[in-house]
Coordinates of C-alpha atoms in Angstrom, one line a residue:
M160 CA 17.7 27.9 228.6
S161 CA 18.0 26.4 231.7
G162 CA 21.5 25.2 231.0
I163 CA 22.6 28.9 230.5
F164 CA 22.4 29.2 234.4
S165 CA 24.7 25.9 235.0
T166 CA 26.3 26.4 238.3
N167 CA 27.8 22.7 238.6
N168 CA 30.0 23.6 236.0
Q169 CA 32.6 26.2 235.8
D170 CA 32.7 26.6 232.2
S171 CA 29.3 27.1 232.3
A172 CA 29.3 29.3 229.3
L173 CA 27.1 32.6 230.5
F174 CA 24.9 34.3 227.7
I175 CA 26.5 37.7 228.4
G176 CA 30.3 35.7 227.5
G177 CA 32.0 34.6 230.7
S178 CA 32.2 31.6 233.4
R179 CA 30.4 31.4 236.6
V180 CA 32.0 29.9 239.7
S181 CA 29.5 28.8 242.7
G182 CA 28.6 27.5 246.1
Q183 CA 31.2 25.5 247.5
E184 CA 33.6 25.7 244.9
V185 CA 34.3 29.5 245.1
R186 CA 33.7 29.6 248.8
A187 CA 37.2 26.9 248.5
Q188 CA 38.7 29.1 245.9
N189 CA 38.7 32.4 248.5
V190 CA 39.5 30.4 251.3
M191 CA 42.7 29.1 249.3
A192 CA 43.8 32.3 248.0
A193 CA 43.2 33.9 251.8
L194 CA 45.5 31.1 253.1
S195 CA 48.0 31.5 251.0
I196 CA 48.5 35.4 251.6
A197 CA 48.6 34.7 255.0
N198 CA 51.1 31.9 254.8
V199 CA 53.6 34.5 252.7
I200 CA 53.5 36.7 256.0
K201 CA 53.2 34.8 258.8
T202 CA 56.8 33.8 259.3
S203 CA 57.7 37.6 259.5
L204 CA 55.3 37.8 262.7
G205 CA 56.7 38.9 266.2
P206 CA 60.0 39.8 268.0
V207 CA 61.8 36.9 266.5
G208 CA 60.2 37.0 263.0
L209 CA 62.1 36.7 259.8
D210 CA 62.2 39.7 257.1
K211 CA 60.9 39.0 253.5
M212 CA 62.8 40.0 250.2
L213 CA 60.9 41.4 247.3
V214 CA 62.1 42.4 244.0
D215 CA 60.0 43.8 241.2
D216 CA 59.8 43.5 237.8
V217 CA 62.7 46.0 237.2
G218 CA 65.0 44.9 239.9
D219 CA 64.4 47.1 243.0
V220 CA 64.7 45.4 245.9
T221 CA 63.0 45.6 249.0
I222 CA 64.0 43.8 252.5
S223 CA 61.0 44.0 255.0
N224 CA 58.9 42.4 257.4
D225 CA 56.2 44.9 257.8
G226 CA 53.2 42.9 256.6
A227 CA 51.6 46.1 254.8
T228 CA 54.5 46.6 253.2
I229 CA 55.0 43.3 251.6
L230 CA 51.1 42.7 250.4
Q231 CA 51.1 46.1 248.7
L232 CA 54.4 44.5 246.7
L233 CA 52.9 41.2 246.1
E234 CA 50.9 41.5 242.5
V235 CA 47.9 39.4 243.9
E236 CA 45.3 38.7 241.2
H237 CA 42.6 37.2 243.1
P238 CA 39.6 39.0 244.4
A239 CA 39.9 37.5 247.2
G240 CA 43.1 38.2 247.9
K241 CA 42.4 41.7 247.2
I242 CA 40.5 42.2 250.2
L243 CA 42.6 40.8 252.5
V244 CA 46.0 43.3 250.8
K245 CA 43.3 46.5 251.5
L246 CA 42.7 45.2 254.8
A247 CA 46.3 45.5 256.2
Q248 CA 46.7 48.7 254.3
Q249 CA 43.4 49.7 256.1
Q250 CA 44.9 48.4 259.5
D251 CA 48.4 50.1 258.4
T252 CA 46.7 53.5 258.2
E253 CA 44.5 53.9 261.0
V254 CA 46.7 52.0 264.0
G255 CA 50.6 52.0 262.3
D256 CA 51.2 48.1 263.6
G257 CA 49.4 44.6 263.7
T258 CA 49.4 44.7 259.9
T259 CA 50.7 40.8 260.0
S260 CA 48.2 39.7 263.0
V261 CA 45.2 41.0 261.5
V262 CA 45.8 39.0 257.7
I263 CA 46.7 35.6 260.3
I264 CA 43.3 36.4 262.3
A265 CA 41.0 37.1 258.6
A266 CA 42.5 33.9 257.0
E267 CA 42.4 31.6 260.3
L268 CA 38.6 32.7 260.1
L269 CA 37.6 32.0 256.6
R270 CA 39.4 28.6 257.0
R271 CA 37.6 27.5 260.1
A272 CA 33.8 29.0 258.8
N273 CA 34.6 26.7 255.3
E274 CA 35.1 23.6 258.0
L275 CA 31.6 24.7 259.6
I276 CA 29.7 25.4 256.0
K277 CA 31.3 21.9 254.9
N278 CA 29.5 20.6 257.9
H279 CA 26.2 22.0 256.6
I280 CA 25.9 24.9 259.0
H281 CA 24.5 27.7 257.2
P282 CA 26.6 30.7 256.2
A283 CA 24.2 33.0 257.8
T284 CA 24.6 31.5 261.1
V285 CA 28.6 31.6 260.7
I286 CA 28.3 35.1 260.2
T287 CA 26.0 35.9 263.0
G288 CA 28.0 33.7 265.1
Y289 CA 31.2 35.9 264.2
R290 CA 29.6 39.3 264.5
L291 CA 27.9 38.5 267.9
A292 CA 31.9 36.8 269.0
C293 CA 33.8 40.2 267.5
K294 CA 31.0 42.1 269.8
E295 CA 31.9 40.1 273.2
A296 CA 35.8 40.4 271.7
C297 CA 35.8 43.9 272.3
K298 CA 33.9 44.9 275.2
F299 CA 35.7 42.1 277.0
I300 CA 39.3 44.1 275.7
A301 CA 37.9 47.0 277.1
D302 CA 36.5 46.1 280.3
Q303 CA 39.0 43.5 281.4
M304 CA 42.1 43.8 279.5
A305 CA 42.7 47.4 279.2
L306 CA 44.7 49.4 281.3
K307 CA 44.0 53.1 282.1
V308 CA 47.0 55.1 281.6
D309 CA 45.4 58.0 283.2
K310 CA 48.3 60.4 283.9
L311 CA 50.7 59.2 281.1
G312 CA 54.1 58.8 282.7
R313 CA 57.3 58.0 280.3
D314 CA 57.4 54.8 280.8
P315 CA 54.5 52.9 279.3
L316 CA 54.7 55.1 276.4
V317 CA 58.4 54.0 275.9
S318 CA 57.2 50.4 276.3
V319 CA 54.3 50.6 273.6
A320 CA 57.2 52.1 271.4
M321 CA 60.0 49.2 272.1
T322 CA 57.1 46.7 271.7
T323 CA 56.6 48.0 267.8
I324 CA 59.8 48.2 267.1
S325 CA 61.1 45.0 269.1
S326 CA 59.8 42.9 266.2
K327 CA 61.4 45.1 263.0
I328 CA 64.7 45.9 262.3
L329 CA 65.7 48.3 264.9
G330 CA 64.6 46.1 268.1
T331 CA 68.4 45.2 268.7
Y332 CA 69.1 48.8 269.3
G333 CA 67.2 48.3 273.0
T334 CA 65.2 51.6 273.7
F335 CA 67.3 54.1 271.7
F336 CA 65.1 54.5 269.1
A337 CA 61.3 54.0 271.6
D338 CA 63.2 56.7 273.2
M339 CA 63.3 59.1 270.3
A340 CA 60.0 58.0 269.1
V341 CA 58.1 59.1 272.5
D342 CA 60.5 62.6 272.4
S343 CA 59.7 63.6 268.9
L344 CA 55.8 63.3 269.2
S345 CA 56.1 64.6 272.3
A346 CA 57.3 67.5 270.8
V347 CA 54.5 68.0 268.3
K348 CA 51.9 68.3 270.8
T349 CA 48.6 70.3 269.4
T350 CA 45.3 70.7 271.0
D351 CA 42.0 70.6 268.5
F352 CA 38.8 72.5 268.8
R353 CA 37.6 70.4 271.3
G354 CA 40.3 70.8 273.5
K355 CA 41.5 67.3 273.0
A356 CA 45.2 66.6 272.7
R357 CA 46.2 66.1 269.2
Y358 CA 49.9 64.5 267.9
P359 CA 50.1 64.4 264.0
V360 CA 52.8 62.2 262.8
N361 CA 53.3 63.9 259.7
A362 CA 55.0 66.5 261.6
V363 CA 57.4 64.4 262.9
N364 CA 59.7 64.7 259.6
I365 CA 62.2 61.3 258.9
L366 CA 65.4 62.0 257.1
K367 CA 67.7 59.4 255.8
A368 CA 71.3 59.7 255.8
K369 CA 73.8 57.0 254.4
G370 CA 76.9 56.4 256.3
A371 CA 77.7 55.8 259.9
S372 CA 75.5 53.4 262.2
A373 CA 72.0 53.2 263.3
R374 CA 73.5 54.4 266.9
E375 CA 74.1 57.8 265.4
S376 CA 70.7 58.4 264.3
S377 CA 69.8 61.9 265.7
Y378 CA 66.7 63.9 266.6
F379 CA 66.1 67.8 267.3
T380 CA 63.2 70.0 267.3
G381 CA 62.2 72.0 264.1
Y382 CA 61.2 70.9 260.4
A383 CA 64.3 69.8 258.6
L384 CA 64.6 70.0 254.2
Y385 CA 66.7 68.1 252.1
R386 CA 67.7 71.1 250.3
P387 CA 70.6 73.9 250.8
F388 CA 70.5 77.4 250.6
T389 CA 70.5 78.6 246.8
S390 CA 74.0 80.6 247.3
P391 CA 77.1 80.0 249.9
A392 CA 77.3 83.7 249.8
M393 CA 73.6 83.8 252.1
K394 CA 74.0 84.0 255.9
R395 CA 74.5 80.3 257.5
A396 CA 71.7 81.1 259.6
L397 CA 69.0 83.9 260.3
K398 CA 67.0 84.7 263.2
N399 CA 63.3 85.8 263.0
P400 CA 62.8 85.3 259.9
K401 CA 59.7 86.3 257.6
I402 CA 58.9 83.0 255.4
L403 CA 57.0 83.5 252.1
V404 CA 56.6 80.0 250.7
I405 CA 55.9 80.4 246.7
D406 CA 54.5 77.7 244.2
F407 CA 56.1 79.4 241.0
D408 CA 59.8 80.6 239.7
I409 CA 61.4 83.6 239.8
T410 CA 63.0 83.8 236.3
K411 CA 63.3 85.9 233.7
T412 CA 59.9 86.5 232.2
R413 CA 59.1 84.5 228.6
M414 CA 56.6 85.3 226.8
K415 CA 53.5 82.7 226.4
M416 CA 53.5 80.4 223.6
G417 CA 52.1 81.6 220.8
V418 CA 52.5 85.2 221.0
N419 CA 54.6 86.9 218.3
I420 CA 56.1 90.1 219.0
V421 CA 56.9 92.0 215.1
I422 CA 59.6 95.1 215.7
D423 CA 61.0 97.1 213.0
N424 CA 63.5 98.4 214.8
P425 CA 66.1 95.9 216.7
D426 CA 67.2 98.5 219.5
E427 CA 63.2 97.5 220.3
L428 CA 64.4 93.9 220.9
E429 CA 66.8 94.5 223.3
A430 CA 64.4 97.1 225.4
I431 CA 62.1 94.0 225.6
R432 CA 64.8 91.8 226.7
K433 CA 65.4 94.4 229.4
R434 CA 62.0 94.8 230.4
E435 CA 61.6 91.0 231.0
M436 CA 64.2 90.8 233.2
D437 CA 62.6 94.1 235.1
I438 CA 59.2 91.8 235.2
S439 CA 60.9 89.9 238.1
S440 CA 63.4 92.3 239.4
E441 CA 60.7 94.4 240.2
R442 CA 58.6 91.1 241.9
T443 CA 62.1 90.6 243.8
R444 CA 61.8 94.1 245.2
M445 CA 58.2 93.6 246.2
I446 CA 58.5 90.3 247.8
L447 CA 62.5 92.4 250.0
D448 CA 60.0 95.5 250.4
A449 CA 57.2 93.5 252.2
G450 CA 59.6 92.3 254.9
V451 CA 60.5 88.5 253.5
T452 CA 63.4 87.5 254.5
A453 CA 63.5 83.7 253.6
I454 CA 62.0 82.3 250.3
F455 CA 60.9 78.4 250.0
S456 CA 59.9 78.2 246.3
T457 CA 58.7 74.8 244.7
R458 CA 60.5 75.7 241.7
G459 CA 63.7 77.7 240.4
I460 CA 65.2 81.1 240.8
D461 CA 67.6 82.5 238.9
D462 CA 70.8 83.1 240.1
V463 CA 70.4 87.1 239.0
Y464 CA 67.6 87.2 241.7
V465 CA 69.3 84.8 244.0
K466 CA 72.2 87.6 244.2
M467 CA 69.5 90.1 245.0
F468 CA 68.0 88.4 248.0
A469 CA 71.4 87.3 249.3
E470 CA 72.7 91.2 248.7
A471 CA 69.6 92.3 251.0
G472 CA 70.2 89.6 253.6
A473 CA 67.5 87.1 252.8
V474 CA 68.0 83.3 252.2
T475 CA 66.1 81.2 249.5
V476 CA 65.4 77.7 249.2
T477 CA 64.9 76.4 245.5
R478 CA 63.1 72.8 244.0
V479 CA 61.2 72.4 247.4
P480 CA 58.7 69.3 247.5
K481 CA 55.0 70.1 247.5
D482 CA 54.7 68.3 250.2
D483 CA 57.4 69.9 252.6
A484 CA 55.8 73.1 251.1
R485 CA 52.6 72.8 252.5
R486 CA 53.9 71.5 256.0
I487 CA 56.2 74.7 255.8
A488 CA 53.0 76.8 255.3
K489 CA 50.9 75.0 257.7
G490 CA 53.5 75.1 260.3
T491 CA 54.9 78.9 260.1
G492 CA 51.5 80.2 259.3
A493 CA 52.2 81.1 256.2
S494 CA 50.3 80.6 252.7
L495 CA 51.4 78.4 249.7
I496 CA 50.8 81.4 247.3
T497 CA 51.0 80.5 243.2
T498 CA 50.9 84.5 242.1
L499 CA 51.4 87.6 243.4
A500 CA 48.3 88.9 240.9
N501 CA 45.0 90.4 243.3
L502 CA 41.8 91.3 242.4
D503 CA 42.9 94.4 241.4
G504 CA 45.0 93.1 238.2
D505 CA 47.8 94.3 240.0
E506 CA 50.8 92.6 241.9
S507 CA 51.2 92.2 245.7
V508 CA 52.7 90.1 248.7
D509 CA 49.7 89.8 250.6
L510 CA 51.0 90.2 254.4
A511 CA 48.5 87.7 255.6
S512 CA 50.4 85.0 253.7
I513 CA 53.9 85.5 255.7
G514 CA 54.3 83.0 258.1
S515 CA 57.2 83.1 261.0
A516 CA 59.7 80.9 263.1
E517 CA 62.5 81.5 265.3
L518 CA 65.1 80.4 263.2
V519 CA 66.1 79.4 259.8
E520 CA 69.5 77.8 259.5
Q521 CA 71.8 75.3 257.6
V522 CA 73.0 72.0 259.0
R523 CA 75.2 69.8 257.8
I524 CA 74.5 66.3 258.1
S525 CA 76.7 63.6 256.8
D526 CA 77.7 64.9 253.4
D527 CA 74.8 67.4 252.5
D528 CA 73.5 70.5 253.8
I529 CA 70.0 70.7 255.0
V530 CA 68.3 73.7 255.9
V531 CA 66.4 73.6 259.1
I532 CA 63.2 75.7 260.5
R533 CA 62.8 76.1 264.2
G534 CA 60.5 77.5 266.3
A535 CA 57.6 77.5 264.2
K536 CA 54.8 79.6 264.8
E537 CA 51.9 77.8 264.4
Q538 CA 52.8 74.0 264.6
Q539 CA 56.1 73.0 266.3
A540 CA 57.8 70.4 263.8
S541 CA 60.3 67.7 265.1
T542 CA 63.1 65.9 262.9
V543 CA 64.3 62.5 263.0
V544 CA 67.9 62.0 261.1
L545 CA 68.2 57.9 260.6
R546 CA 71.8 56.9 259.9
G547 CA 72.4 53.2 258.2
A548 CA 75.2 51.1 256.1
N549 CA 72.3 51.4 252.8
D550 CA 69.3 52.0 251.4
Y551 CA 67.7 49.0 251.9
M552 CA 68.4 49.3 256.0
L553 CA 67.0 53.5 255.9
D554 CA 63.9 52.4 254.2
E555 CA 63.2 49.5 256.5
M556 CA 64.5 51.3 259.1
E557 CA 62.1 54.7 258.2
R558 CA 58.7 52.1 258.0
S559 CA 59.7 50.5 261.8
F560 CA 59.6 53.9 263.4
H561 CA 57.0 55.5 261.3
D562 CA 54.8 51.9 263.1
S563 CA 56.1 53.3 266.5
L564 CA 55.4 56.9 266.2
C565 CA 51.8 55.5 265.2
A566 CA 51.4 53.2 268.2
V567 CA 52.6 56.0 270.6
K568 CA 50.2 58.1 269.4
R569 CA 47.1 55.6 269.6
V570 CA 48.3 55.8 273.2
L571 CA 48.8 59.3 273.7
E572 CA 45.0 59.9 272.5
S573 CA 43.3 56.8 273.4
G574 CA 44.9 56.7 277.0
A575 CA 44.8 52.7 277.1
V576 CA 46.9 49.7 277.1
V577 CA 46.8 46.1 277.0
P578 CA 49.4 43.4 277.5
G579 CA 51.3 41.5 274.5
G580 CA 52.8 38.3 273.4
G581 CA 49.8 36.8 273.2
S582 CA 48.0 37.4 276.3
V583 CA 45.0 39.4 274.9
E584 CA 44.1 36.4 272.2
T585 CA 44.1 33.8 274.8
A586 CA 42.1 35.3 277.4
L587 CA 39.6 35.9 274.3
D588 CA 39.6 32.2 273.5
V589 CA 39.1 31.3 277.5
Y590 CA 36.1 33.9 277.2
L591 CA 34.1 33.4 274.0
E592 CA 34.9 29.4 274.8
S593 CA 33.3 29.8 278.3
F594 CA 30.1 32.4 277.0
A595 CA 29.4 30.1 273.9
T596 CA 28.0 27.4 276.2
T597 CA 25.3 30.8 277.1
L598 CA 24.0 30.1 274.3
G599 CA 21.7 27.3 273.1
S600 CA 21.5 28.3 269.5
R601 CA 24.0 27.2 266.4
E602 CA 25.7 30.3 267.0
Q603 CA 27.8 28.5 269.3
L604 CA 29.7 26.8 267.0
A605 CA 30.7 29.7 265.6
I606 CA 31.7 31.8 268.5
V607 CA 33.5 28.7 269.5
E608 CA 35.7 28.4 266.0
F609 CA 36.1 32.4 266.7
A610 CA 37.5 31.4 269.7
N611 CA 40.1 29.0 268.5
A612 CA 41.0 31.1 265.5
L613 CA 42.2 33.9 267.7
L614 CA 44.7 31.4 269.2
A615 CA 46.7 31.4 265.8
I616 CA 48.5 34.6 266.3
P617 CA 50.4 32.9 270.3
K618 CA 50.9 29.6 268.1
Q619 CA 52.5 31.8 265.5
L620 CA 54.5 33.5 267.9
S621 CA 56.0 30.7 269.9
V622 CA 56.4 28.8 266.3
N623 CA 58.4 31.8 264.7
A624 CA 60.6 32.1 267.9
A625 CA 61.4 27.9 267.4
K626 CA 59.7 27.3 271.2
D627 CA 56.7 24.5 271.9
S628 CA 53.9 26.2 270.7
I629 CA 51.0 23.4 271.8
E630 CA 52.8 23.4 275.5
L631 CA 53.0 27.0 276.0
I632 CA 49.7 27.5 274.6
A633 CA 48.1 25.0 276.8
K634 CA 50.0 26.4 280.1
L635 CA 48.9 29.6 278.7
R636 CA 45.2 28.6 278.6
A637 CA 45.3 27.5 281.9
Y638 CA 46.7 30.8 283.2
H639 CA 44.0 32.9 281.8
S640 CA 41.1 30.3 283.2
A641 CA 42.7 30.5 286.3
A642 CA 42.6 34.4 286.3
Q643 CA 38.7 34.5 284.8
K644 CA 37.5 32.2 287.6
A645 CA 39.3 33.9 290.6
T646 CA 37.3 36.6 292.5
A647 CA 38.6 40.4 292.3
D648 CA 41.0 40.4 295.7
S649 CA 42.0 37.0 294.8
S650 CA 46.3 37.2 293.5
R651 CA 45.2 34.6 290.4
S652 CA 43.5 37.3 289.0
A653 CA 47.0 39.1 288.0
L654 CA 47.0 36.3 285.9
K655 CA 45.4 37.6 283.3
N656 CA 48.4 39.8 282.2
Y657 CA 50.6 36.9 281.8
G658 CA 51.9 36.0 278.2
L659 CA 54.5 34.7 276.3
D660 CA 58.8 35.3 276.9
L661 CA 59.7 34.4 273.4
Y662 CA 63.1 34.6 274.1
E663 CA 63.0 32.5 276.9
G664 CA 60.4 30.4 276.0
K665 CA 58.4 30.4 279.2
L666 CA 55.2 32.5 280.5
R667 CA 55.5 35.9 282.2
D668 CA 53.5 38.7 283.4
N669 CA 54.2 40.9 280.5
V670 CA 52.6 44.0 282.1
K671 CA 55.9 44.0 284.2
A672 CA 58.1 43.5 281.7
G673 CA 56.6 46.3 279.6
V674 CA 55.3 44.4 276.0
L675 CA 52.2 46.5 275.9
E676 CA 50.5 47.6 273.0
P677 CA 47.6 50.0 272.4
A678 CA 44.1 48.7 273.1
M679 CA 42.9 50.3 269.9
S680 CA 44.8 48.2 268.1
K681 CA 43.9 45.2 268.8
I682 CA 39.8 46.6 268.7
K683 CA 40.4 47.5 265.7
M684 CA 42.0 44.7 264.4
L685 CA 39.6 42.1 265.7
K686 CA 36.9 44.3 264.2
S687 CA 38.8 44.6 260.5
A688 CA 39.7 41.2 260.6
T689 CA 35.8 39.9 261.3
E690 CA 34.6 42.0 258.8
A691 CA 36.7 41.0 255.8
A692 CA 36.3 37.3 256.6
I693 CA 32.5 38.1 256.8
N694 CA 32.6 40.0 253.1
I695 CA 34.3 37.1 251.9
L696 CA 32.1 34.4 253.4
R697 CA 29.1 36.0 251.6
I698 CA 30.1 35.9 248.6
D699 CA 28.6 32.2 246.8
D700 CA 28.9 33.3 243.2
M701 CA 31.9 34.7 240.9
I702 CA 31.0 35.4 237.5
K703 CA 34.4 36.7 235.9
L704 CA 33.2 38.3 232.0
L705 CA 35.5 37.0 229.2
P706 CA 37.8 40.0 227.7
E707 CA 35.8 41.5 224.1
K708 CA 37.8 39.3 221.0
Q709 CA 39.1 42.1 218.6
E710 CA 37.9 41.5 215.6
E711 CA 40.7 40.4 213.1
D712 CA 42.3 42.8 210.4
P713 CA 41.8 41.8 206.9
H714 CA 44.8 43.7 206.0
A715 CA 47.0 42.7 208.9
H716 CA 49.1 40.3 207.0
M717 CA 50.0 43.1 204.9

């Protein structure tokens, strides 16, 4: 019986039918999986990082250096590897930037923890040390490294956006796209019920149009749809429109499935067809009588009824994607209605479900006509039209621009930035090594390893830039050590803002250079990476059930 639960043999059969891997063996497998994933994306870190080309099983090509995008397209099967993929996706959702960094730090923490465990340090001790180090690191960032931007000027916002897109495809265009990101996000400012300013990234609509160069990309206030007006006979622009957003089609009414009508007289057939036409005509007149002048439908509208709308001076847009329809309804104060039926069993248009705006117009971009809604009643929107040579470039431009919008949003809402270029990680390394010496327990070993793991970021940044990482990191640590020992009024205290200049291969004050990142991004990155590493470290047993064998069909040979 004792042989059933043997933990030494990887192939030991369980009574439930499967295999069991335990102890150091499963830990080594998990660490190897994490390091393999980090090795895939680590060369894409930083302003001079390289891109990855991913081809899926049907031949679709994606070219990107965004960590979350790369990992999402990889088919990772190892359970520990999937944790890191989810980690990158979580960082992308919550912060928008730092997806590559968070995976590299988590993998490095795991590697160093595994070495400690090999040297007979218990995993519980390592986990406690990591948690303590993470708590101290977050406190240090908030107290010492974060720069409060009380009266947010434009310059720090542009610097944050520029830092985010410097490592992406848009980084070669200077501040062109950084300015566009700040302008487009500032235009959609709203206030929540607590009176705090909010900047919804979803309110910035990004359209992609092939042709022309990236510098011909443009931004304007208003919500744009990649759909034209249904008929060329309609007005090109309509001032102060009353907007109705519907989720049903306006076509000739047909009988429901399974409904049969038996007639004796052929003349009655024509009357039935006429009545089918009249039902939708009555709905059209009902909508027009309610004062509606712009109709956005997620489905189709027959030409007969389009003609009625056009003759009445109204405009219609059909086949609007559901997500766009919801945004238009929310922004204009309308409701997405699925039927005209009311509680009395009749049909009517509820005036409360009609929205309004200042202008609805059709404009031409590239070879396509698009509809733009300007001056929405409830929530302002802005639209960025990206231009590029091909679909691969446009997709990567959209991902890069979205990351910069997220970074600017975090700074606007939290009001704190930190210097970039590896300065935060190096400062934390120096501080945590000093902090570890104040502890008299085994946890100090884990804290020192945590500190050294953070240096993986500046090291990888300098390696990707083809610079001497050993010399640069040694000098950077010396600078931050001097800054932390200095008195508050000493000139050396300014050295805490020093980080890497990867183009020149030297150190510089990154605050003056405008290399800034949201403080929230760094704190979230450390917390997420630490939690992911701890989750994997806690695993000391993996039981994998074998798939149930199908009984052979005795008639299969026939």
